């Protein structure tokens, strides 16, 4: 069978495809909100506990890290049961409070936020572990000097702690971008990319094109675009970090 060089044909077809454009937007939104919530929540929790009693810090870190070691398959199945519109415990208590039952995974407004929450639940433990370790590594003399100068706790966090751990913040953001952009299992088990492609990401579309539609050219092109997106976002983070230095 004769083969022809496709050139940029696959990329042109992709950007003319409404489903791909929607998947691209979904992916960027997924990465942005997932990374933002992970970093912000991780910083908030870490600055609240890093200087507390070691036993207390260990319990909090372990509690947040627990979802990280649980299989994504298990988490996806559990959340599917919890959010089931007919038998789920969340909808049950909503009905008990006089609220209408909601098909979270079948609703365009709620499907993506639920997935973002799941990603946050899995990634927050890693953020807390990393940030707490970085904050505990800051010299006590520096923090003591800030206190002597009359700095409040908020001022110490903003002007002392955060500037000293910005390497860790950038590192976590890059890790978060990479982990979120390749999320597949949760989407496949919970929404199948629906409803109306509301949760179809480039990763899930790549799988569909390769193994469902047998379009290896399109799937390869999506893979290259995913790589370029991760590379662009990562370089942006490092460039911003260097400019601040």
PDB file of N, CA and C in Angstrom, residues 31 74 89 114:
ATOM      1  N   UNK A  31      -5.941  22.316  33.228  1.00  0.00           N
ATOM      2  CA  UNK A  31      -4.594  22.536  33.743  1.00  0.00           C
ATOM      3  C   UNK A  31      -4.537  23.806  34.599  1.00  0.00           C
ATOM      4  N   UNK A  74      -9.833   3.415  41.959  1.00  0.00           N
ATOM      5  CA  UNK A  74     -10.674   3.306  43.159  1.00  0.00           C
ATOM      6  C   UNK A  74     -11.359   4.633  43.452  1.00  0.00           C
ATOM      7  N   UNK A  89     -24.923   9.028  47.865  1.00  0.00           N
ATOM      8  CA  UNK A  89     -25.181   9.586  49.190  1.00  0.00           C
ATOM      9  C   UNK A  89     -25.263  11.111  49.153  1.00  0.00           C
ATOM     10  N   UNK A 114     -16.075  18.757  38.913  1.00  0.00           N
ATOM     11  CA  UNK A 114     -15.901  17.544  39.707  1.00  0.00           C
ATOM     12  C   UNK A 114     -14.549  16.903  39.399  1.00  0.00           C
TER      13      UNK A 114
END
